[in-house]
Amino acid sequence: SQQGEEDPQALSIQEGENATMNCSYKTSINNLQWYRQNSGRGLVHLILIRSNEREKHSGRLRVTLDTSKKSSSLLITASRAADTASYFCATDADDNDMRFGAGTRLTVKP
Amino acid sequence: NAGVTQTPKFQVLKTGQSMTLQCAQDMNHEYMSWYRQDPGMGLRLIHYSVGAGITDQGEVPNGYNVSRSTTEDFPLRLLSAAPSQTSVYFCASSYGGGPEAFFGQGTRLTVV
C-alpha cells in the first residue's frame, strides 16, 4: 500500500508566490525523498532528507522532516511557471522498497 | 549518457495478448524496478531486482513477470493482458538500492 500521502492533491498559485506541499507517512523510515514529474514524463529526483535530519535546502527548495509526526513538507519559493508539475514524496524504509504517495499537482500561473 | 531507456512509449493491446516492456540502463546500477502509475494512486511497485539473476515481487506483481539476465536490462512481461493493466509503466534504477532513483520516460499501455 502507499506509504506517503501528499496534501493538497492540487495547488494553484501565481508566479512569484511560495508553494507548500505536505507528505504524511505511516511507518518508520530511513529517508524521504521528493520527486517532480512533468506531464507525460518520468520522475526526477529533487531532494532527499534522512531520518536524522530536520531541514534541508537545495536552491529554491526547502524540505522539512518531523519524524515524531511522520510528516514532511516541501516548500518551493518564488515559484515559476516552469515549476508546474506533479510532486511526489517517496519513503524508504528497511525493506528497501520506495513507496510513493499519490502526488500534489502544482500549477503556477504566469 | 542515456540513463534509463524504456520502449515502447505507447502500446495498445487486446485483452489476452502478451507483450514485453523493455527497460535498459547504462549507469551500471545494481537495483532496478518497475512501477505502474494510475490516476490518484501514485506509483506502485510491481517487481524489483537487486542484481543480475535476482528478482523479487513488489506490491502489485500479479499478471507480470520479470527476469534479470544482465545488469543493464530488466524487461517486464505481461503474460495475458487485462484491461486492469491499462496504466503508465515506469522503470527505475539506482546504485546499490538507493536512495536516489533514476526513472525512464514511461510506457503508456492501453488494454482494450
JSON list of C-alpha atoms in Angstrom, two decimals:
[
{"chain": "A", "resi": 1, "resn": "SER", "atom": "CA", "xyz": [0.00, 0.00, 0.00]},
{"chain": "A", "resi": 2, "resn": "GLN", "atom": "CA", "xyz": [1.03, 3.61, -0.39]},
{"chain": "A", "resi": 3, "resn": "GLN", "atom": "CA", "xyz": [3.30, 4.85, 2.35]},
{"chain": "A", "resi": 4, "resn": "GLY", "atom": "CA", "xyz": [3.20, 8.57, 1.70]},
{"chain": "A", "resi": 5, "resn": "GLU", "atom": "CA", "xyz": [0.18, 10.74, 1.19]},
{"chain": "A", "resi": 6, "resn": "GLU", "atom": "CA", "xyz": [0.55, 14.23, -0.18]},
{"chain": "A", "resi": 7, "resn": "ASP", "atom": "CA", "xyz": [-1.61, 17.16, 0.69]},
{"chain": "A", "resi": 8, "resn": "PRO", "atom": "CA", "xyz": [-3.11, 19.05, -1.02]},
{"chain": "A", "resi": 9, "resn": "GLN", "atom": "CA", "xyz": [-3.97, 16.98, -4.07]},
{"chain": "A", "resi": 10, "resn": "ALA", "atom": "CA", "xyz": [-3.86, 20.10, -6.21]},
{"chain": "A", "resi": 11, "resn": "LEU", "atom": "CA", "xyz": [-2.44, 23.58, -5.71]},
{"chain": "A", "resi": 12, "resn": "SER", "atom": "CA", "xyz": [-2.73, 26.61, -7.96]},
{"chain": "A", "resi": 13, "resn": "ILE", "atom": "CA", "xyz": [-0.67, 29.75, -7.31]},
{"chain": "A", "resi": 14, "resn": "GLN", "atom": "CA", "xyz": [0.62, 32.81, -9.10]},
{"chain": "A", "resi": 15, "resn": "GLU", "atom": "CA", "xyz": [4.17, 33.10, -10.31]},
{"chain": "A", "resi": 16, "resn": "GLY", "atom": "CA", "xyz": [6.39, 34.51, -7.58]},
{"chain": "A", "resi": 17, "resn": "GLU", "atom": "CA", "xyz": [4.36, 33.02, -4.73]},
{"chain": "A", "resi": 18, "resn": "ASN", "atom": "CA", "xyz": [5.59, 30.22, -2.50]},
{"chain": "A", "resi": 19, "resn": "ALA", "atom": "CA", "xyz": [4.17, 26.71, -2.78]},
{"chain": "A", "resi": 20, "resn": "THR", "atom": "CA", "xyz": [3.98, 24.34, 0.16]},
{"chain": "A", "resi": 21, "resn": "MET", "atom": "CA", "xyz": [3.18, 20.67, -0.14]},
{"chain": "A", "resi": 22, "resn": "ASN", "atom": "CA", "xyz": [2.90, 18.20, 2.69]},
{"chain": "A", "resi": 23, "resn": "CYS", "atom": "CA", "xyz": [3.53, 14.49, 2.95]},
{"chain": "A", "resi": 24, "resn": "SER", "atom": "CA", "xyz": [2.46, 12.15, 5.71]},
{"chain": "A", "resi": 25, "resn": "TYR", "atom": "CA", "xyz": [3.61, 8.57, 6.09]},
{"chain": "A", "resi": 26, "resn": "LYS", "atom": "CA", "xyz": [2.79, 5.63, 8.29]},
{"chain": "A", "resi": 27, "resn": "THR", "atom": "CA", "xyz": [5.89, 3.70, 9.35]},
{"chain": "A", "resi": 28, "resn": "SER", "atom": "CA", "xyz": [9.45, 4.45, 10.38]},
{"chain": "A", "resi": 29, "resn": "ILE", "atom": "CA", "xyz": [11.70, 5.42, 7.52]},
{"chain": "A", "resi": 30, "resn": "ASN", "atom": "CA", "xyz": [15.39, 5.67, 6.66]},
{"chain": "A", "resi": 31, "resn": "ASN", "atom": "CA", "xyz": [14.91, 8.65, 4.41]},
{"chain": "A", "resi": 32, "resn": "LEU", "atom": "CA", "xyz": [12.29, 10.61, 2.49]},
{"chain": "A", "resi": 33, "resn": "GLN", "atom": "CA", "xyz": [12.64, 11.94, -1.00]},
{"chain": "A", "resi": 34, "resn": "TRP", "atom": "CA", "xyz": [10.74, 14.36, -3.16]},
{"chain": "A", "resi": 35, "resn": "TYR", "atom": "CA", "xyz": [10.36, 13.86, -6.90]},
{"chain": "A", "resi": 36, "resn": "ARG", "atom": "CA", "xyz": [8.91, 16.04, -9.65]},
{"chain": "A", "resi": 37, "resn": "GLN", "atom": "CA", "xyz": [7.03, 14.75, -12.65]},
{"chain": "A", "resi": 38, "resn": "ASN", "atom": "CA", "xyz": [6.29, 16.94, -15.61]},
{"chain": "A", "resi": 39, "resn": "SER", "atom": "CA", "xyz": [3.26, 15.96, -17.65]},
{"chain": "A", "resi": 40, "resn": "GLY", "atom": "CA", "xyz": [3.92, 12.81, -19.68]},
{"chain": "A", "resi": 41, "resn": "ARG", "atom": "CA", "xyz": [7.44, 12.40, -18.37]},
{"chain": "A", "resi": 42, "resn": "GLY", "atom": "CA", "xyz": [9.29, 10.28, -15.86]},
{"chain": "A", "resi": 43, "resn": "LEU", "atom": "CA", "xyz": [10.03, 11.29, -12.29]},
{"chain": "A", "resi": 44, "resn": "VAL", "atom": "CA", "xyz": [13.03, 13.41, -11.49]},
{"chain": "A", "resi": 45, "resn": "HIS", "atom": "CA", "xyz": [14.69, 13.32, -8.10]},
{"chain": "A", "resi": 46, "resn": "LEU", "atom": "CA", "xyz": [14.67, 16.67, -6.30]},
{"chain": "A", "resi": 47, "resn": "ILE", "atom": "CA", "xyz": [15.94, 16.22, -2.80]},
{"chain": "A", "resi": 48, "resn": "LEU", "atom": "CA", "xyz": [16.50, 13.62, -0.11]},
{"chain": "A", "resi": 49, "resn": "ILE", "atom": "CA", "xyz": [16.27, 14.10, 3.63]},
{"chain": "A", "resi": 50, "resn": "ARG", "atom": "CA", "xyz": [17.49, 11.45, 6.03]},
{"chain": "A", "resi": 51, "resn": "SER", "atom": "CA", "xyz": [15.59, 10.42, 9.13]},
{"chain": "A", "resi": 52, "resn": "ASN", "atom": "CA", "xyz": [18.11, 12.15, 11.41]},
{"chain": "A", "resi": 53, "resn": "GLU", "atom": "CA", "xyz": [17.80, 15.46, 9.56]},
{"chain": "A", "resi": 54, "resn": "ARG", "atom": "CA", "xyz": [15.15, 18.07, 10.23]},
{"chain": "A", "resi": 55, "resn": "GLU", "atom": "CA", "xyz": [15.61, 20.51, 7.37]},
{"chain": "A", "resi": 56, "resn": "LYS", "atom": "CA", "xyz": [17.38, 20.62, 4.06]},
{"chain": "A", "resi": 57, "resn": "HIS", "atom": "CA", "xyz": [17.77, 23.23, 1.34]},
{"chain": "A", "resi": 58, "resn": "SER", "atom": "CA", "xyz": [18.52, 22.99, -2.34]},
{"chain": "A", "resi": 59, "resn": "GLY", "atom": "CA", "xyz": [18.23, 26.18, -4.36]},
{"chain": "A", "resi": 60, "resn": "ARG", "atom": "CA", "xyz": [14.61, 27.32, -4.09]},
{"chain": "A", "resi": 61, "resn": "LEU", "atom": "CA", "xyz": [13.57, 24.10, -2.37]},
{"chain": "A", "resi": 62, "resn": "ARG", "atom": "CA", "xyz": [13.27, 23.66, 1.36]},
{"chain": "A", "resi": 63, "resn": "VAL", "atom": "CA", "xyz": [12.31, 20.33, 2.87]},
{"chain": "A", "resi": 64, "resn": "THR", "atom": "CA", "xyz": [11.47, 19.67, 6.48]},
{"chain": "A", "resi": 65, "resn": "LEU", "atom": "CA", "xyz": [11.00, 16.35, 8.22]},
{"chain": "A", "resi": 66, "resn": "ASP", "atom": "CA", "xyz": [9.23, 15.71, 11.51]},
{"chain": "A", "resi": 67, "resn": "THR", "atom": "CA", "xyz": [9.66, 12.05, 12.37]},
{"chain": "A", "resi": 68, "resn": "SER", "atom": "CA", "xyz": [7.56, 12.38, 15.51]},
{"chain": "A", "resi": 69, "resn": "LYS", "atom": "CA", "xyz": [4.59, 13.43, 13.38]},
{"chain": "A", "resi": 70, "resn": "LYS", "atom": "CA", "xyz": [5.65, 11.24, 10.44]},
{"chain": "A", "resi": 71, "resn": "SER", "atom": "CA", "xyz": [5.36, 14.18, 8.10]},
{"chain": "A", "resi": 72, "resn": "SER", "atom": "CA", "xyz": [7.42, 16.21, 5.68]},
{"chain": "A", "resi": 73, "resn": "SER", "atom": "CA", "xyz": [6.88, 19.42, 3.77]},
{"chain": "A", "resi": 74, "resn": "LEU", "atom": "CA", "xyz": [8.30, 20.74, 0.53]},
{"chain": "A", "resi": 75, "resn": "LEU", "atom": "CA", "xyz": [8.47, 24.49, 0.07]},
{"chain": "A", "resi": 76, "resn": "ILE", "atom": "CA", "xyz": [9.18, 25.98, -3.33]},
{"chain": "A", "resi": 77, "resn": "THR", "atom": "CA", "xyz": [9.98, 29.67, -3.01]},
{"chain": "A", "resi": 78, "resn": "ALA", "atom": "CA", "xyz": [9.46, 32.32, -5.69]},
{"chain": "A", "resi": 79, "resn": "SER", "atom": "CA", "xyz": [7.66, 29.85, -7.93]},
{"chain": "A", "resi": 80, "resn": "ARG", "atom": "CA", "xyz": [7.94, 29.97, -11.70]},
{"chain": "A", "resi": 81, "resn": "ALA", "atom": "CA", "xyz": [5.66, 28.74, -14.46]},
{"chain": "A", "resi": 82, "resn": "ALA", "atom": "CA", "xyz": [8.28, 26.04, -15.13]},
{"chain": "A", "resi": 83, "resn": "ASP", "atom": "CA", "xyz": [7.61, 24.62, -11.65]},
{"chain": "A", "resi": 84, "resn": "THR", "atom": "CA", "xyz": [4.21, 23.44, -12.89]},
{"chain": "A", "resi": 85, "resn": "ALA", "atom": "CA", "xyz": [4.32, 19.68, -12.35]},
{"chain": "A", "resi": 86, "resn": "SER", "atom": "CA", "xyz": [3.23, 16.93, -10.00]},
{"chain": "A", "resi": 87, "resn": "TYR", "atom": "CA", "xyz": [5.29, 16.44, -6.88]},
{"chain": "A", "resi": 88, "resn": "PHE", "atom": "CA", "xyz": [5.63, 13.12, -5.09]},
{"chain": "A", "resi": 89, "resn": "CYS", "atom": "CA", "xyz": [7.13, 12.14, -1.79]},
{"chain": "A", "resi": 90, "resn": "ALA", "atom": "CA", "xyz": [8.73, 8.71, -1.53]},
{"chain": "A", "resi": 91, "resn": "THR", "atom": "CA", "xyz": [9.72, 6.95, 1.64]},
{"chain": "A", "resi": 92, "resn": "ASP", "atom": "CA", "xyz": [12.49, 4.42, 2.00]},
{"chain": "A", "resi": 93, "resn": "ALA", "atom": "CA", "xyz": [12.23, 2.01, 4.92]},
{"chain": "A", "resi": 94, "resn": "ASP", "atom": "CA", "xyz": [14.14, -1.11, 5.87]},
{"chain": "A", "resi": 95, "resn": "ASP", "atom": "CA", "xyz": [12.55, -3.16, 3.10]},
{"chain": "A", "resi": 96, "resn": "ASN", "atom": "CA", "xyz": [14.38, -1.02, 0.52]},
{"chain": "A", "resi": 97, "resn": "ASP", "atom": "CA", "xyz": [11.17, -0.55, -1.44]},
{"chain": "A", "resi": 98, "resn": "MET", "atom": "CA", "xyz": [10.41, 3.06, -2.18]},
{"chain": "A", "resi": 99, "resn": "ARG", "atom": "CA", "xyz": [6.78, 3.85, -1.53]},
{"chain": "A", "resi": 100, "resn": "PHE", "atom": "CA", "xyz": [5.21, 6.80, -3.30]},
{"chain": "A", "resi": 101, "resn": "GLY", "atom": "CA", "xyz": [2.26, 8.94, -2.47]},
{"chain": "A", "resi": 102, "resn": "ALA", "atom": "CA", "xyz": [-0.41, 9.99, -4.94]},
{"chain": "A", "resi": 103, "resn": "GLY", "atom": "CA", "xyz": [1.21, 13.35, -5.52]},
{"chain": "A", "resi": 104, "resn": "THR", "atom": "CA", "xyz": [0.36, 17.03, -5.47]},
{"chain": "A", "resi": 105, "resn": "ARG", "atom": "CA", "xyz": [-0.39, 18.67, -8.79]},
{"chain": "A", "resi": 106, "resn": "LEU", "atom": "CA", "xyz": [1.07, 22.19, -8.75]},
{"chain": "A", "resi": 107, "resn": "THR", "atom": "CA", "xyz": [0.01, 24.79, -11.27]},
{"chain": "A", "resi": 108, "resn": "VAL", "atom": "CA", "xyz": [1.93, 28.06, -11.36]},
{"chain": "A", "resi": 109, "resn": "LYS", "atom": "CA", "xyz": [0.13, 30.73, -13.35]},
{"chain": "A", "resi": 110, "resn": "PRO", "atom": "CA", "xyz": [2.28, 33.29, -15.17]},
{"chain": "B", "resi": 1, "resn": "ASN", "atom": "CA", "xyz": [24.61, 9.26, -21.31]},
{"chain": "B", "resi": 2, "resn": "ALA", "atom": "CA", "xyz": [21.17, 7.77, -21.97]},
{"chain": "B", "resi": 3, "resn": "GLY", "atom": "CA", "xyz": [20.24, 6.94, -18.36]},
{"chain": "B", "resi": 4, "resn": "VAL", "atom": "CA", "xyz": [17.14, 4.72, -18.22]},
{"chain": "B", "resi": 5, "resn": "THR", "atom": "CA", "xyz": [15.54, 3.92, -21.56]},
{"chain": "B", "resi": 6, "resn": "GLN", "atom": "CA", "xyz": [12.09, 2.42, -21.90]},
{"chain": "B", "resi": 7, "resn": "THR", "atom": "CA", "xyz": [10.48, 1.09, -25.04]},
{"chain": "B", "resi": 8, "resn": "PRO", "atom": "CA", "xyz": [7.89, 1.37, -26.42]},
{"chain": "B", "resi": 9, "resn": "LYS", "atom": "CA", "xyz": [6.49, 4.74, -25.31]},
{"chain": "B", "resi": 10, "resn": "PHE", "atom": "CA", "xyz": [2.95, 3.82, -26.27]},
{"chain": "B", "resi": 11, "resn": "GLN", "atom": "CA", "xyz": [1.24, 0.47, -26.76]},
{"chain": "B", "resi": 12, "resn": "VAL", "atom": "CA", "xyz": [-2.30, -0.74, -27.33]},
{"chain": "B", "resi": 13, "resn": "LEU", "atom": "CA", "xyz": [-3.04, -4.39, -26.64]},
{"chain": "B", "resi": 14, "resn": "LYS", "atom": "CA", "xyz": [-6.09, -6.53, -26.93]},
{"chain": "B", "resi": 15, "resn": "THR", "atom": "CA", "xyz": [-7.24, -8.48, -23.92]},
{"chain": "B", "resi": 16, "resn": "GLY", "atom": "CA", "xyz": [-5.32, -11.74, -23.72]},
{"chain": "B", "resi": 17, "resn": "GLN", "atom": "CA", "xyz": [-2.33, -10.62, -25.74]},
{"chain": "B", "resi": 18, "resn": "SER", "atom": "CA", "xyz": [1.14, -10.78, -24.30]},
{"chain": "B", "resi": 19, "resn": "MET", "atom": "CA", "xyz": [3.96, -8.33, -24.63]},
{"chain": "B", "resi": 20, "resn": "THR", "atom": "CA", "xyz": [7.26, -7.26, -23.11]},
{"chain": "B", "resi": 21, "resn": "LEU", "atom": "CA", "xyz": [8.10, -3.78, -21.94]},
{"chain": "B", "resi": 22, "resn": "GLN", "atom": "CA", "xyz": [11.79, -3.12, -22.31]},
{"chain": "B", "resi": 23, "resn": "CYS", "atom": "CA", "xyz": [13.98, -1.25, -19.85]},
{"chain": "B", "resi": 24, "resn": "ALA", "atom": "CA", "xyz": [17.70, -0.64, -20.16]},
{"chain": "B", "resi": 25, "resn": "GLN", "atom": "CA", "xyz": [20.10, 1.47, -18.12]},
{"chain": "B", "resi": 26, "resn": "ASP", "atom": "CA", "xyz": [23.68, 2.38, -18.86]},
{"chain": "B", "resi": 27, "resn": "MET", "atom": "CA", "xyz": [24.72, 3.53, -15.39]},
{"chain": "B", "resi": 28, "resn": "ASN", "atom": "CA", "xyz": [25.81, 0.12, -14.10]},
{"chain": "B", "resi": 29, "resn": "HIS", "atom": "CA", "xyz": [23.13, 0.30, -11.43]},
{"chain": "B", "resi": 30, "resn": "GLU", "atom": "CA", "xyz": [22.51, -2.85, -9.47]},
{"chain": "B", "resi": 31, "resn": "TYR", "atom": "CA", "xyz": [18.95, -2.06, -8.44]},
{"chain": "B", "resi": 32, "resn": "MET", "atom": "CA", "xyz": [16.16, -1.88, -10.99]},
{"chain": "B", "resi": 33, "resn": "SER", "atom": "CA", "xyz": [12.44, -1.75, -10.52]},
{"chain": "B", "resi": 34, "resn": "TRP", "atom": "CA", "xyz": [9.12, -1.47, -12.31]},
{"chain": "B", "resi": 35, "resn": "TYR", "atom": "CA", "xyz": [6.24, 0.72, -11.18]},
{"chain": "B", "resi": 36, "resn": "ARG", "atom": "CA", "xyz": [2.80, 1.37, -12.50]},
{"chain": "B", "resi": 37, "resn": "GLN", "atom": "CA", "xyz": [1.16, 4.74, -12.15]},
{"chain": "B", "resi": 38, "resn": "ASP", "atom": "CA", "xyz": [-2.59, 5.06, -12.07]},
{"chain": "B", "resi": 39, "resn": "PRO", "atom": "CA", "xyz": [-4.61, 8.25, -11.55]},
{"chain": "B", "resi": 40, "resn": "GLY", "atom": "CA", "xyz": [-4.89, 9.18, -7.90]},
{"chain": "B", "resi": 41, "resn": "MET", "atom": "CA", "xyz": [-2.79, 6.23, -6.76]},
{"chain": "B", "resi": 42, "resn": "GLY", "atom": "CA", "xyz": [0.79, 7.37, -7.15]},
{"chain": "B", "resi": 43, "resn": "LEU", "atom": "CA", "xyz": [3.35, 4.79, -8.16]},
{"chain": "B", "resi": 44, "resn": "ARG", "atom": "CA", "xyz": [3.08, 1.19, -7.06]},
{"chain": "B", "resi": 45, "resn": "LEU", "atom": "CA", "xyz": [5.96, -1.24, -7.16]},
{"chain": "B", "resi": 46, "resn": "ILE", "atom": "CA", "xyz": [5.44, -4.27, -9.40]},
{"chain": "B", "resi": 47, "resn": "HIS", "atom": "CA", "xyz": [8.77, -6.12, -9.31]},
{"chain": "B", "resi": 48, "resn": "TYR", "atom": "CA", "xyz": [12.33, -5.25, -8.49]},
{"chain": "B", "resi": 49, "resn": "SER", "atom": "CA", "xyz": [15.80, -6.67, -8.85]},
{"chain": "B", "resi": 50, "resn": "VAL", "atom": "CA", "xyz": [18.88, -6.14, -6.68]},
{"chain": "B", "resi": 51, "resn": "GLY", "atom": "CA", "xyz": [21.23, -7.57, -9.29]},
{"chain": "B", "resi": 52, "resn": "ALA", "atom": "CA", "xyz": [21.57, -9.87, -12.26]},
{"chain": "B", "resi": 53, "resn": "GLY", "atom": "CA", "xyz": [19.80, -13.16, -11.66]},
{"chain": "B", "resi": 54, "resn": "ILE", "atom": "CA", "xyz": [17.83, -11.85, -8.65]},
{"chain": "B", "resi": 55, "resn": "THR", "atom": "CA", "xyz": [14.25, -10.62, -8.78]},
{"chain": "B", "resi": 56, "resn": "ASP", "atom": "CA", "xyz": [11.52, -10.17, -6.23]},
{"chain": "B", "resi": 57, "resn": "GLN", "atom": "CA", "xyz": [7.90, -9.15, -6.06]},
{"chain": "B", "resi": 58, "resn": "GLY", "atom": "CA", "xyz": [6.68, -5.75, -5.11]},
{"chain": "B", "resi": 59, "resn": "GLU", "atom": "CA", "xyz": [3.26, -4.55, -4.08]},
{"chain": "B", "resi": 60, "resn": "VAL", "atom": "CA", "xyz": [1.29, -5.49, -7.23]},
{"chain": "B", "resi": 61, "resn": "PRO", "atom": "CA", "xyz": [3.09, -8.37, -9.01]},
{"chain": "B", "resi": 62, "resn": "ASN", "atom": "CA", "xyz": [0.11, -10.39, -10.27]},
{"chain": "B", "resi": 63, "resn": "GLY", "atom": "CA", "xyz": [-0.07, -10.68, -14.05]},
{"chain": "B", "resi": 64, "resn": "TYR", "atom": "CA", "xyz": [3.55, -9.62, -14.56]},
{"chain": "B", "resi": 65, "resn": "ASN", "atom": "CA", "xyz": [6.84, -11.49, -14.91]},
{"chain": "B", "resi": 66, "resn": "VAL", "atom": "CA", "xyz": [10.38, -10.19, -14.88]},
{"chain": "B", "resi": 67, "resn": "SER", "atom": "CA", "xyz": [13.86, -11.52, -15.41]},
{"chain": "B", "resi": 68, "resn": "ARG", "atom": "CA", "xyz": [17.31, -10.00, -14.99]},
{"chain": "B", "resi": 69, "resn": "SER", "atom": "CA", "xyz": [19.88, -11.78, -17.11]},
{"chain": "B", "resi": 70, "resn": "THR", "atom": "CA", "xyz": [22.19, -8.77, -17.34]},
{"chain": "B", "resi": 71, "resn": "THR", "atom": "CA", "xyz": [22.88, -5.72, -15.20]},
{"chain": "B", "resi": 72, "resn": "GLU", "atom": "CA", "xyz": [21.66, -3.43, -17.95]},
{"chain": "B", "resi": 73, "resn": "ASP", "atom": "CA", "xyz": [18.29, -4.92, -18.86]},
{"chain": "B", "resi": 74, "resn": "PHE", "atom": "CA", "xyz": [15.13, -5.54, -16.86]},
{"chain": "B", "resi": 75, "resn": "PRO", "atom": "CA", "xyz": [12.18, -6.46, -19.09]},
{"chain": "B", "resi": 76, "resn": "LEU", "atom": "CA", "xyz": [8.62, -6.64, -17.80]},
{"chain": "B", "resi": 77, "resn": "ARG", "atom": "CA", "xyz": [6.34, -9.23, -19.35]},
{"chain": "B", "resi": 78, "resn": "LEU", "atom": "CA", "xyz": [2.58, -9.16, -19.43]},
{"chain": "B", "resi": 79, "resn": "LEU", "atom": "CA", "xyz": [1.51, -12.76, -19.95]},
{"chain": "B", "resi": 80, "resn": "SER", "atom": "CA", "xyz": [-2.16, -12.23, -20.76]},
{"chain": "B", "resi": 81, "resn": "ALA", "atom": "CA", "xyz": [-3.11, -8.57, -20.83]},
{"chain": "B", "resi": 82, "resn": "ALA", "atom": "CA", "xyz": [-6.24, -7.43, -19.00]},
{"chain": "B", "resi": 83, "resn": "PRO", "atom": "CA", "xyz": [-7.99, -4.03, -19.06]},
{"chain": "B", "resi": 84, "resn": "SER", "atom": "CA", "xyz": [-6.97, -3.58, -15.41]},
{"chain": "B", "resi": 85, "resn": "GLN", "atom": "CA", "xyz": [-3.38, -3.39, -16.60]},
{"chain": "B", "resi": 86, "resn": "THR", "atom": "CA", "xyz": [-4.07, -0.20, -18.50]},
{"chain": "B", "resi": 87, "resn": "SER", "atom": "CA", "xyz": [-1.62, 2.16, -16.89]},
{"chain": "B", "resi": 88, "resn": "VAL", "atom": "CA", "xyz": [1.61, 4.07, -17.30]},
{"chain": "B", "resi": 89, "resn": "TYR", "atom": "CA", "xyz": [4.63, 1.93, -16.51]},
{"chain": "B", "resi": 90, "resn": "PHE", "atom": "CA", "xyz": [7.91, 3.31, -15.23]},
{"chain": "B", "resi": 91, "resn": "CYS", "atom": "CA", "xyz": [11.23, 1.60, -14.93]},
{"chain": "B", "resi": 92, "resn": "ALA", "atom": "CA", "xyz": [13.75, 2.94, -12.43]},
{"chain": "B", "resi": 93, "resn": "SER", "atom": "CA", "xyz": [17.30, 2.17, -11.42]},
{"chain": "B", "resi": 94, "resn": "SER", "atom": "CA", "xyz": [19.57, 3.14, -8.58]},
{"chain": "B", "resi": 95, "resn": "TYR", "atom": "CA", "xyz": [23.06, 2.41, -7.39]},
{"chain": "B", "resi": 96, "resn": "GLY", "atom": "CA", "xyz": [23.16, -0.13, -4.62]},
{"chain": "B", "resi": 97, "resn": "GLY", "atom": "CA", "xyz": [19.44, 0.01, -4.00]},
{"chain": "B", "resi": 98, "resn": "GLY", "atom": "CA", "xyz": [19.06, 3.67, -3.33]},
{"chain": "B", "resi": 99, "resn": "PRO", "atom": "CA", "xyz": [18.26, 6.07, -2.34]},
{"chain": "B", "resi": 100, "resn": "GLU", "atom": "CA", "xyz": [18.09, 8.29, -5.42]},
{"chain": "B", "resi": 101, "resn": "ALA", "atom": "CA", "xyz": [16.27, 6.58, -8.27]},
{"chain": "B", "resi": 102, "resn": "PHE", "atom": "CA", "xyz": [16.53, 7.43, -11.94]},
{"chain": "B", "resi": 103, "resn": "PHE", "atom": "CA", "xyz": [13.37, 6.94, -13.94]},
{"chain": "B", "resi": 104, "resn": "GLY", "atom": "CA", "xyz": [12.68, 6.20, -17.56]},
{"chain": "B", "resi": 105, "resn": "GLN", "atom": "CA", "xyz": [10.18, 8.25, -19.56]},
{"chain": "B", "resi": 106, "resn": "GLY", "atom": "CA", "xyz": [7.41, 5.72, -19.13]},
{"chain": "B", "resi": 107, "resn": "THR", "atom": "CA", "xyz": [5.33, 3.40, -21.31]},
{"chain": "B", "resi": 108, "resn": "ARG", "atom": "CA", "xyz": [1.66, 4.23, -21.68]},
{"chain": "B", "resi": 109, "resn": "LEU", "atom": "CA", "xyz": [-0.19, 0.94, -22.09]},
{"chain": "B", "resi": 110, "resn": "THR", "atom": "CA", "xyz": [-3.83, 0.60, -23.02]},
{"chain": "B", "resi": 111, "resn": "VAL", "atom": "CA", "xyz": [-5.54, -2.78, -22.95]},
{"chain": "B", "resi": 112, "resn": "VAL", "atom": "CA", "xyz": [-8.84, -2.92, -24.82]}
]
